PDB file of N, CA and C in Angstrom:
ATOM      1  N   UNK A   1     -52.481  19.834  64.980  1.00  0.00           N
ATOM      2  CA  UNK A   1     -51.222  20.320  65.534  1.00  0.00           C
ATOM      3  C   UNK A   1     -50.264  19.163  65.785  1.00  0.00           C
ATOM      4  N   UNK A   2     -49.308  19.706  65.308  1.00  0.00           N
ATOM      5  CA  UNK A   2     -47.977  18.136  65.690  1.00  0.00           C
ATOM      6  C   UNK A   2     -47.054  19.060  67.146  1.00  0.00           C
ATOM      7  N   UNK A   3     -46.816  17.711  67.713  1.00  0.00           N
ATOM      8  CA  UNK A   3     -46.277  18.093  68.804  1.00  0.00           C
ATOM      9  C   UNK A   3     -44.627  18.541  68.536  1.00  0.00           C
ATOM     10  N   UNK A   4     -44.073  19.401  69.511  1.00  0.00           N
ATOM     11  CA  UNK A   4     -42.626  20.259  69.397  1.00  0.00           C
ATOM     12  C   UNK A   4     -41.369  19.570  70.441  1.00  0.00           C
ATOM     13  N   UNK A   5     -40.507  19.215  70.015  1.00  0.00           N
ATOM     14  CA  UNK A   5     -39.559  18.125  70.966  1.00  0.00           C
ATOM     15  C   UNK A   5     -37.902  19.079  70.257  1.00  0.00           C
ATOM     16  N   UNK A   6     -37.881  19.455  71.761  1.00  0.00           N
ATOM     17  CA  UNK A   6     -36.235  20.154  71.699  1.00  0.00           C
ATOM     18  C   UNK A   6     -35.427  19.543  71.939  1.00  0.00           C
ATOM     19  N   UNK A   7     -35.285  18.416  72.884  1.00  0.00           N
ATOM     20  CA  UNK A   7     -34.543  17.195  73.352  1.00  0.00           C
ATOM     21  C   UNK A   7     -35.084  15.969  73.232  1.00  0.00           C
ATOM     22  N   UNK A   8     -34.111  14.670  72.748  1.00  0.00           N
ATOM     23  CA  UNK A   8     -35.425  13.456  73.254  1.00  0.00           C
ATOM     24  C   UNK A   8     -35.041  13.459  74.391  1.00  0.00           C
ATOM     25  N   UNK A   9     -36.018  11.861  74.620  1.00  0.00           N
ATOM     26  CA  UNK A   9     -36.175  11.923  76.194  1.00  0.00           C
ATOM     27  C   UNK A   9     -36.802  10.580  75.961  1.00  0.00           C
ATOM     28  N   UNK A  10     -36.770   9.552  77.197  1.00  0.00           N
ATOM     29  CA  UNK A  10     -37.391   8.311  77.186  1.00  0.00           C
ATOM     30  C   UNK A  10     -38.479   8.516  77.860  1.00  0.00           C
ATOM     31  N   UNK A  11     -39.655   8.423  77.817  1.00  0.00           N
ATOM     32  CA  UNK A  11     -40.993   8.900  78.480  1.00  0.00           C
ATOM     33  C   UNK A  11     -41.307   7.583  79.128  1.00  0.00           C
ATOM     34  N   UNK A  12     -41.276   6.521  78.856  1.00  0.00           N
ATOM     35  CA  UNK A  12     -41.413   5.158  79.948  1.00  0.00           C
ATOM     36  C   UNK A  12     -40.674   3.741  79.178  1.00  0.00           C
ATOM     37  N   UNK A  13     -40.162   2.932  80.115  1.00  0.00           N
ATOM     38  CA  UNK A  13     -40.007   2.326  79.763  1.00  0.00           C
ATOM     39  C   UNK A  13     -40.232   0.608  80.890  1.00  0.00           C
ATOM     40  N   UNK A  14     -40.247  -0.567  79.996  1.00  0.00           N
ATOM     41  CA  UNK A  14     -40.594  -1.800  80.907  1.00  0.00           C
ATOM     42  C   UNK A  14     -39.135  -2.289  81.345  1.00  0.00           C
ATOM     43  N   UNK A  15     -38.321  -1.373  81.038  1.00  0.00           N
ATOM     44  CA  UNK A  15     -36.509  -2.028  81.628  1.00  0.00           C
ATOM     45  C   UNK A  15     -36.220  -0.946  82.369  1.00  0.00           C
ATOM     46  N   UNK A  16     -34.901  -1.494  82.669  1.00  0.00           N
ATOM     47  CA  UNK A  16     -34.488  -0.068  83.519  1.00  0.00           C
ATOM     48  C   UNK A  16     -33.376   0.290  82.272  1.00  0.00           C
ATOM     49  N   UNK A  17     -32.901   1.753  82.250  1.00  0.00           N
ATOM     50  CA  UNK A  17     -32.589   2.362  81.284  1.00  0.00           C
ATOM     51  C   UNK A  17     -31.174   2.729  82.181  1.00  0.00           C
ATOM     52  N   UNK A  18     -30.227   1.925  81.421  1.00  0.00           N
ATOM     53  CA  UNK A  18     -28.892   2.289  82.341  1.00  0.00           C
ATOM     54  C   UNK A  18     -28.094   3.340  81.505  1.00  0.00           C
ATOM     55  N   UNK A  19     -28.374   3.847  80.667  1.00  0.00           N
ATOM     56  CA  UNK A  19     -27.640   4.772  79.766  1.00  0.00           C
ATOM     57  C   UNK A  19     -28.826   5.510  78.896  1.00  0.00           C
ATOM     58  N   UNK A  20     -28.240   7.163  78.807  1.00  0.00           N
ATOM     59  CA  UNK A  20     -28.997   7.478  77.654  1.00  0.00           C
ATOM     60  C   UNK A  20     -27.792   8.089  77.073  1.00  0.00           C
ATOM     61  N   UNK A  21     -27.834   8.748  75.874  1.00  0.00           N
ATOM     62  CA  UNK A  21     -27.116   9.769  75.011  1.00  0.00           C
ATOM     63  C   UNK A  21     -27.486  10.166  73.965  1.00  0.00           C
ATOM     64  N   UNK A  22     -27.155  11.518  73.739  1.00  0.00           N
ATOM     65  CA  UNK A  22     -27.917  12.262  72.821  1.00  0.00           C
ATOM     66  C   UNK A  22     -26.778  12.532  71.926  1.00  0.00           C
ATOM     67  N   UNK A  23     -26.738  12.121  70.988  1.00  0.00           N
ATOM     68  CA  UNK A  23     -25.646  12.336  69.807  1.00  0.00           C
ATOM     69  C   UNK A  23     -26.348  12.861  68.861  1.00  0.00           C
ATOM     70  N   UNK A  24     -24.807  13.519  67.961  1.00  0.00           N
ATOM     71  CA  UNK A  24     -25.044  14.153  66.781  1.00  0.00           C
ATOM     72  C   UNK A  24     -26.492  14.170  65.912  1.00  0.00           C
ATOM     73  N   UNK A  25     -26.642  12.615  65.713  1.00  0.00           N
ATOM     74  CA  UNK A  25     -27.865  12.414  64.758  1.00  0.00           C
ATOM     75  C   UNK A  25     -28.830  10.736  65.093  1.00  0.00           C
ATOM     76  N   UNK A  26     -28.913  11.294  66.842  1.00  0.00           N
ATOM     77  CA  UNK A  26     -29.615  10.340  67.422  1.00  0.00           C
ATOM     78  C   UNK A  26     -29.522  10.022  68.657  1.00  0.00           C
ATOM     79  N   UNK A  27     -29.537   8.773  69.046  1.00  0.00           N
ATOM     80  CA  UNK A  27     -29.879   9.188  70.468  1.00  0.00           C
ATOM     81  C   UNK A  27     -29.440   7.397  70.403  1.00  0.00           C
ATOM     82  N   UNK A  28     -28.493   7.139  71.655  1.00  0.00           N
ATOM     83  CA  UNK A  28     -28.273   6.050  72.163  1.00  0.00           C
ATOM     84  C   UNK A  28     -28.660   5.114  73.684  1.00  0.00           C
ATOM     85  N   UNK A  29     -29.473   4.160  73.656  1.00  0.00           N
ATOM     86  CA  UNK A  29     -29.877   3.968  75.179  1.00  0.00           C
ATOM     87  C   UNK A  29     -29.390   2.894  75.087  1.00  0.00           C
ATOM     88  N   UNK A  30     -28.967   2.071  76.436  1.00  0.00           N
ATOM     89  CA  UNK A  30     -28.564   0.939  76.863  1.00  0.00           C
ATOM     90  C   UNK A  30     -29.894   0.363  78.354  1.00  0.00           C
ATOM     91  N   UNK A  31     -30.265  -0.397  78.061  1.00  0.00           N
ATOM     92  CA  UNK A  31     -31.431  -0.986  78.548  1.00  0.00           C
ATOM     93  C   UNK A  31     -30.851  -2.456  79.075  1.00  0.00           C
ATOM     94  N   UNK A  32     -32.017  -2.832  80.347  1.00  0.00           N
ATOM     95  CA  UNK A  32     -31.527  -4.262  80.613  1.00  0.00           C
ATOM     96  C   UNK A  32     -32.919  -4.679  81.571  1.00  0.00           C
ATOM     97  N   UNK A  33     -33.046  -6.019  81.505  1.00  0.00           N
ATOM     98  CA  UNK A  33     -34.287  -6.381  82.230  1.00  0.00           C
ATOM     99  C   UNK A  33     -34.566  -8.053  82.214  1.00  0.00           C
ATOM    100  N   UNK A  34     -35.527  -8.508  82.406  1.00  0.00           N
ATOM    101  CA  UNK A  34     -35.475  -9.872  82.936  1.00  0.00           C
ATOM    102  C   UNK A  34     -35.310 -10.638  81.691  1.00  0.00           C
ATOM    103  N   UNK A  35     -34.874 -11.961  81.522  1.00  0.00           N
ATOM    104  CA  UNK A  35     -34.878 -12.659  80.708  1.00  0.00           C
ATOM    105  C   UNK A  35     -36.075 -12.940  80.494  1.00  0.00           C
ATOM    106  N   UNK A  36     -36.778 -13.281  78.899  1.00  0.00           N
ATOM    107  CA  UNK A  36     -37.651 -14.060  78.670  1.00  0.00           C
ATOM    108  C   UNK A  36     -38.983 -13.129  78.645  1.00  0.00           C
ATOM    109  N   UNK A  37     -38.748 -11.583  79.122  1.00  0.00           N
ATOM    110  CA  UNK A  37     -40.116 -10.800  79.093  1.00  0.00           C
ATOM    111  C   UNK A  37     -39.665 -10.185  77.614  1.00  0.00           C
ATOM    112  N   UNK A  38     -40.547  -9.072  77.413  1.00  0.00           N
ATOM    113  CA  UNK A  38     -40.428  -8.154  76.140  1.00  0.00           C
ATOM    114  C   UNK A  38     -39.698  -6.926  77.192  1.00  0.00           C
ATOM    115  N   UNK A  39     -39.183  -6.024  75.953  1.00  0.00           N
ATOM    116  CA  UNK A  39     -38.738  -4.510  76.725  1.00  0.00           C
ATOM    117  C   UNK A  39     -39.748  -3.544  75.467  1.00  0.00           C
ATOM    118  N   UNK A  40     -40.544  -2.921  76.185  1.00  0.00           N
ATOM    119  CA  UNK A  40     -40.972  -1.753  75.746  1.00  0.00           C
ATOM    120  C   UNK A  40     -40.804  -0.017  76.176  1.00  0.00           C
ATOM    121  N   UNK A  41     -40.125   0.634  74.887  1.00  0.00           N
ATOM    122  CA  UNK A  41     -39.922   1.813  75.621  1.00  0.00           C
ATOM    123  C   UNK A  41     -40.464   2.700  74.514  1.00  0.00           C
ATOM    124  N   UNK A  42     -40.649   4.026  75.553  1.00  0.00           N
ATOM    125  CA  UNK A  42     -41.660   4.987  74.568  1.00  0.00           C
ATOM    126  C   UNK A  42     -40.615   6.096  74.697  1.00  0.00           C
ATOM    127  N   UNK A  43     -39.972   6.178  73.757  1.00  0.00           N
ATOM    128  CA  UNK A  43     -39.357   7.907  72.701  1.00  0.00           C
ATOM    129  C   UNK A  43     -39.635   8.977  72.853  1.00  0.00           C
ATOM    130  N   UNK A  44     -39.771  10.339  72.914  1.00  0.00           N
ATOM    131  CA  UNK A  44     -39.997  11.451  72.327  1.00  0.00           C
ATOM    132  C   UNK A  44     -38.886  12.020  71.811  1.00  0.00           C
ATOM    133  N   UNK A  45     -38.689  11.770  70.273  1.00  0.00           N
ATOM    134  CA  UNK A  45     -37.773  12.420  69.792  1.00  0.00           C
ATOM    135  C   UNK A  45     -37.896  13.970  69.385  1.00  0.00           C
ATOM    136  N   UNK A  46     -37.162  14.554  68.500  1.00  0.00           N
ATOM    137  CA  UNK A  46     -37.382  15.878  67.793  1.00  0.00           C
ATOM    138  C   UNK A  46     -37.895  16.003  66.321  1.00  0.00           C
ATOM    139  N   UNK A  47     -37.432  14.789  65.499  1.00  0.00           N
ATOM    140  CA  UNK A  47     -38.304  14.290  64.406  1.00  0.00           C
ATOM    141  C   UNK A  47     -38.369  13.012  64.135  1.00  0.00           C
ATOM    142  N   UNK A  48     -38.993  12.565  62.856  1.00  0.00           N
ATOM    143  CA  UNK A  48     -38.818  11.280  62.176  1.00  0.00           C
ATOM    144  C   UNK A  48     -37.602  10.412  62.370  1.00  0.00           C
ATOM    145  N   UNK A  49     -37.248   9.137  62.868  1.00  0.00           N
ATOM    146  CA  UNK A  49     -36.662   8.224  63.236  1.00  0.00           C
ATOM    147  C   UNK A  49     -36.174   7.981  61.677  1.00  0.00           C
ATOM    148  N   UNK A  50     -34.592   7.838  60.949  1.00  0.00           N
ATOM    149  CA  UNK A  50     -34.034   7.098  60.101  1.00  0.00           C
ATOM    150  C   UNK A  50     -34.041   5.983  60.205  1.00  0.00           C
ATOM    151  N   UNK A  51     -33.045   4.929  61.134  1.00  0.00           N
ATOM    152  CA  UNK A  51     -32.910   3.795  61.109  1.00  0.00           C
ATOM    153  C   UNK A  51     -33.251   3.738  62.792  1.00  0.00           C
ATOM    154  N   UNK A  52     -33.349   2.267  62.780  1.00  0.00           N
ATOM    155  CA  UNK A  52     -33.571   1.589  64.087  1.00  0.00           C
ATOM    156  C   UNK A  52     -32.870   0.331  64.769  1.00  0.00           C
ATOM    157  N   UNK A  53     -31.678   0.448  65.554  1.00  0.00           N
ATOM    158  CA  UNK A  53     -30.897  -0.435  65.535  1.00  0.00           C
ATOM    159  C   UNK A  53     -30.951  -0.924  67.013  1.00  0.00           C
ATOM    160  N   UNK A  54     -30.970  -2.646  67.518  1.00  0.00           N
ATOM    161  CA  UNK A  54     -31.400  -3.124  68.809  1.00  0.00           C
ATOM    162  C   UNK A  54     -30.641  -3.965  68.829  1.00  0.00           C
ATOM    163  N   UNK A  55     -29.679  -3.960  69.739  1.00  0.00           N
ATOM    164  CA  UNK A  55     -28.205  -5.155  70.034  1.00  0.00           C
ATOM    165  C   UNK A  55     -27.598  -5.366  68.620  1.00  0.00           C
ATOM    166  N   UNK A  56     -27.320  -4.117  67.693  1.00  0.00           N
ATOM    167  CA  UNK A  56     -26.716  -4.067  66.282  1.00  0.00           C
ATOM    168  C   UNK A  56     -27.648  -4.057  65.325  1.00  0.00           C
ATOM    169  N   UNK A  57     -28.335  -5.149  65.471  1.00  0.00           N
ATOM    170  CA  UNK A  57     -29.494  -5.751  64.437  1.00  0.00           C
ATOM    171  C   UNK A  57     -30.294  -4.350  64.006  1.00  0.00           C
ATOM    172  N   UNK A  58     -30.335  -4.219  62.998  1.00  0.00           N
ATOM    173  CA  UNK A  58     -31.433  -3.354  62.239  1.00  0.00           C
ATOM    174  C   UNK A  58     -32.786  -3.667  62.430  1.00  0.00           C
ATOM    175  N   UNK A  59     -33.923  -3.068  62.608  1.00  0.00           N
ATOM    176  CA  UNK A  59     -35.298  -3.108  62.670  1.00  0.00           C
ATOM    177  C   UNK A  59     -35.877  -2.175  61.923  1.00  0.00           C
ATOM    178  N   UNK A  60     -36.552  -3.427  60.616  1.00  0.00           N
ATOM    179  CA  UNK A  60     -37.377  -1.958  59.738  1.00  0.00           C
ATOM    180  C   UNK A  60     -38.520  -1.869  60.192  1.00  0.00           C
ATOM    181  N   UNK A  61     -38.976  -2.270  60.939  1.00  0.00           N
ATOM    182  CA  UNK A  61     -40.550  -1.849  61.170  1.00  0.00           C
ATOM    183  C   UNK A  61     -40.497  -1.054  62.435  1.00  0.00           C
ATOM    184  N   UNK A  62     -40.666   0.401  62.298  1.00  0.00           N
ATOM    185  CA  UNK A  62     -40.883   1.291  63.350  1.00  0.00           C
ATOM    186  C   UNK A  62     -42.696   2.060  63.351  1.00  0.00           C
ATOM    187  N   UNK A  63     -42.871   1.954  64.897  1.00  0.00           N
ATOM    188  CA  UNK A  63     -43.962   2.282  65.347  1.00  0.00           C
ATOM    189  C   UNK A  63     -43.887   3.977  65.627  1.00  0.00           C
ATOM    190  N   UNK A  64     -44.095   4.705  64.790  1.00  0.00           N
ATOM    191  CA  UNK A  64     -43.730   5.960  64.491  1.00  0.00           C
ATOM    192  C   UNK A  64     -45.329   6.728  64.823  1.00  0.00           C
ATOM    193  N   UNK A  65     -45.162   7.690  65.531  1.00  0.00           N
ATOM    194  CA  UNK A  65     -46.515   8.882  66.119  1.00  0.00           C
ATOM    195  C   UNK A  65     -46.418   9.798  65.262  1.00  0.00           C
ATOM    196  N   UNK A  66     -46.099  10.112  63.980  1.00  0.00           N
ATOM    197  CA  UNK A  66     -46.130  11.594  63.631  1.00  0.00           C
ATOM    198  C   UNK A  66     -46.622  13.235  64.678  1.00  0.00           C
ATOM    199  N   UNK A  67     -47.602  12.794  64.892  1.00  0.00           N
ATOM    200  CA  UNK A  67     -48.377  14.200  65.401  1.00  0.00           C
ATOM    201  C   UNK A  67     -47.641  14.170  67.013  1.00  0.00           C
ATOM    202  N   UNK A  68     -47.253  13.222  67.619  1.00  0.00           N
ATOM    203  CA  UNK A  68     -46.762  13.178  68.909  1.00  0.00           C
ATOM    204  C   UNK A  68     -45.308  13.422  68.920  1.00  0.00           C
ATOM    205  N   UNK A  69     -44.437  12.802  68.040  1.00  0.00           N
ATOM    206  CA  UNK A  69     -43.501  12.840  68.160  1.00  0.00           C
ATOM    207  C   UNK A  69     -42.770  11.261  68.617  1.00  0.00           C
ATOM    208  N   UNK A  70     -43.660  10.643  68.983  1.00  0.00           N
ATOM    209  CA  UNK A  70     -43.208   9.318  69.665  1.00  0.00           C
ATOM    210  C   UNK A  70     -42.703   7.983  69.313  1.00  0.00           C
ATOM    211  N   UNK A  71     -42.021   7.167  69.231  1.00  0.00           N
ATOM    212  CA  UNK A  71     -41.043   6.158  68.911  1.00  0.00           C
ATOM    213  C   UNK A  71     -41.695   5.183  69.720  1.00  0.00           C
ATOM    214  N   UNK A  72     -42.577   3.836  69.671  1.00  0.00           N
ATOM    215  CA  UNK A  72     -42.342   2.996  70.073  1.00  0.00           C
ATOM    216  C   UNK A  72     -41.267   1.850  70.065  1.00  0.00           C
ATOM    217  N   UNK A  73     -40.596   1.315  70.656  1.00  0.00           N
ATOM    218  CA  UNK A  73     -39.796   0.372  70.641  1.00  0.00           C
ATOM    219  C   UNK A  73     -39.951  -1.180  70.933  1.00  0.00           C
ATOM    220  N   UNK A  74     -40.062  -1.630  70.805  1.00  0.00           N
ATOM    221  CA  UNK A  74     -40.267  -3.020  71.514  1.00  0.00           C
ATOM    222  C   UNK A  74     -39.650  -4.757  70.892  1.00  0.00           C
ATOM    223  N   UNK A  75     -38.874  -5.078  71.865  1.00  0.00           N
ATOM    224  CA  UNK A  75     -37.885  -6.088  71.499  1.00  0.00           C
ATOM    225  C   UNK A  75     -37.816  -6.983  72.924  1.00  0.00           C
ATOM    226  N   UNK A  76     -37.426  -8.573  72.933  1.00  0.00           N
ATOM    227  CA  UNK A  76     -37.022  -9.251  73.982  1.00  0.00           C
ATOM    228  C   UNK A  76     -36.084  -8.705  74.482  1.00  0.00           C
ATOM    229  N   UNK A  77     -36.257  -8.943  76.359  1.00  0.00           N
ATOM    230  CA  UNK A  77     -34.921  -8.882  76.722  1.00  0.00           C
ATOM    231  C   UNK A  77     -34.402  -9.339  77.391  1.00  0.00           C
ATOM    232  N   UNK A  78     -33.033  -8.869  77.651  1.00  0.00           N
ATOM    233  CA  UNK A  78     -32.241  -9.844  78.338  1.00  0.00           C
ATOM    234  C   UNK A  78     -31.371  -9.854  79.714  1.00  0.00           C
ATOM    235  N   UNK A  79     -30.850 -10.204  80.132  1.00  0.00           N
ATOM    236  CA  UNK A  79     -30.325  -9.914  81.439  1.00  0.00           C
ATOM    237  C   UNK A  79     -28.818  -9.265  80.975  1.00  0.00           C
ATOM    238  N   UNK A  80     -29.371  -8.843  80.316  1.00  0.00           N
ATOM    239  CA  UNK A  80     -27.373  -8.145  80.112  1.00  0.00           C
ATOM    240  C   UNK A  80     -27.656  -6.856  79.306  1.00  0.00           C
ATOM    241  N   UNK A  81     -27.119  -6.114  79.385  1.00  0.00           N
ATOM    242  CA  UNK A  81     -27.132  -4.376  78.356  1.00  0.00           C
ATOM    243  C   UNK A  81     -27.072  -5.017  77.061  1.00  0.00           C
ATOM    244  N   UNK A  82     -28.648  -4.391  76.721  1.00  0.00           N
ATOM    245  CA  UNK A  82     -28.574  -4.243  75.399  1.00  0.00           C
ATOM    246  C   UNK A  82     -28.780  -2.509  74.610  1.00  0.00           C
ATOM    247  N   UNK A  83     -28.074  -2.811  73.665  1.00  0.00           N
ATOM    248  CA  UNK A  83     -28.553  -1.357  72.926  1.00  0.00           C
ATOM    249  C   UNK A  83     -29.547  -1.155  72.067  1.00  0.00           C
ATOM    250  N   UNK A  84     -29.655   0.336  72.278  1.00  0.00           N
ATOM    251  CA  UNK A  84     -31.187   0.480  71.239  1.00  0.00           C
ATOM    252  C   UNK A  84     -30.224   2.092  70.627  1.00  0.00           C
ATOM    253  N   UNK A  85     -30.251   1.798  69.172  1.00  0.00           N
ATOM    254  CA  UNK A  85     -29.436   2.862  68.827  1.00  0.00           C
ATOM    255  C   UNK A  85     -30.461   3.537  67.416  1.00  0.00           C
ATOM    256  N   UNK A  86     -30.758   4.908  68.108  1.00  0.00           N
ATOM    257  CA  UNK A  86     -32.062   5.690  66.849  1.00  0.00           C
ATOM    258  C   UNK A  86     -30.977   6.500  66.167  1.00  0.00           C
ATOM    259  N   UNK A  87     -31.176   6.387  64.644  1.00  0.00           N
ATOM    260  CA  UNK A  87     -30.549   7.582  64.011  1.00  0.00           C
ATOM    261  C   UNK A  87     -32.039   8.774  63.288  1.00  0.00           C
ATOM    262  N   UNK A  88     -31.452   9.844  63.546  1.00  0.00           N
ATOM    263  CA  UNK A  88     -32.612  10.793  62.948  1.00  0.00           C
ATOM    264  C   UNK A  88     -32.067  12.033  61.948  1.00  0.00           C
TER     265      UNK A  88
END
């Protein structure tokens, strides 16, 4: 059984999550946290992730759950808003 996602939603994350938004064909978060650690955040989207974009920069390697639905993320961070922008 694969899991069913009507909305995403950020299920945890190691930053604090100062923005979410749910657009047309994805979902936009703005994240921020200590210098010098990693930021890890966990997804539940509605399907398969297109592209993966983190302070602009493209990321092809996505940590993708099929049967869950789930998006790992994980990138340095920084003391200032960064974006994490999913297209689906």
């Amino acid at each position: 059984d694969t899991a069913f996602v009507d909305e995403p939603s950020v299920l945890a994350a190691s930053a604090r999550i100062r923005d979410f938004q749910h657009i047309e064909d994805g979902v936009r978060v703005a994240t921020r946290g200590p210098a010098g650690t990693r930021c890890k955040i966990l997804l539940q989207l509605p399907k398969q992730p297109l592209a993966l974009k983190v302070d602009g920069q493209p990321v092809s390697d996505l940590e993708w759950d099929e049967a869950n639905l789930l998006l790992r993320v994980s990138f340095d961070n920084a003391a200032r808003s960064i974006a994490v922008d999913v297209t689906f």
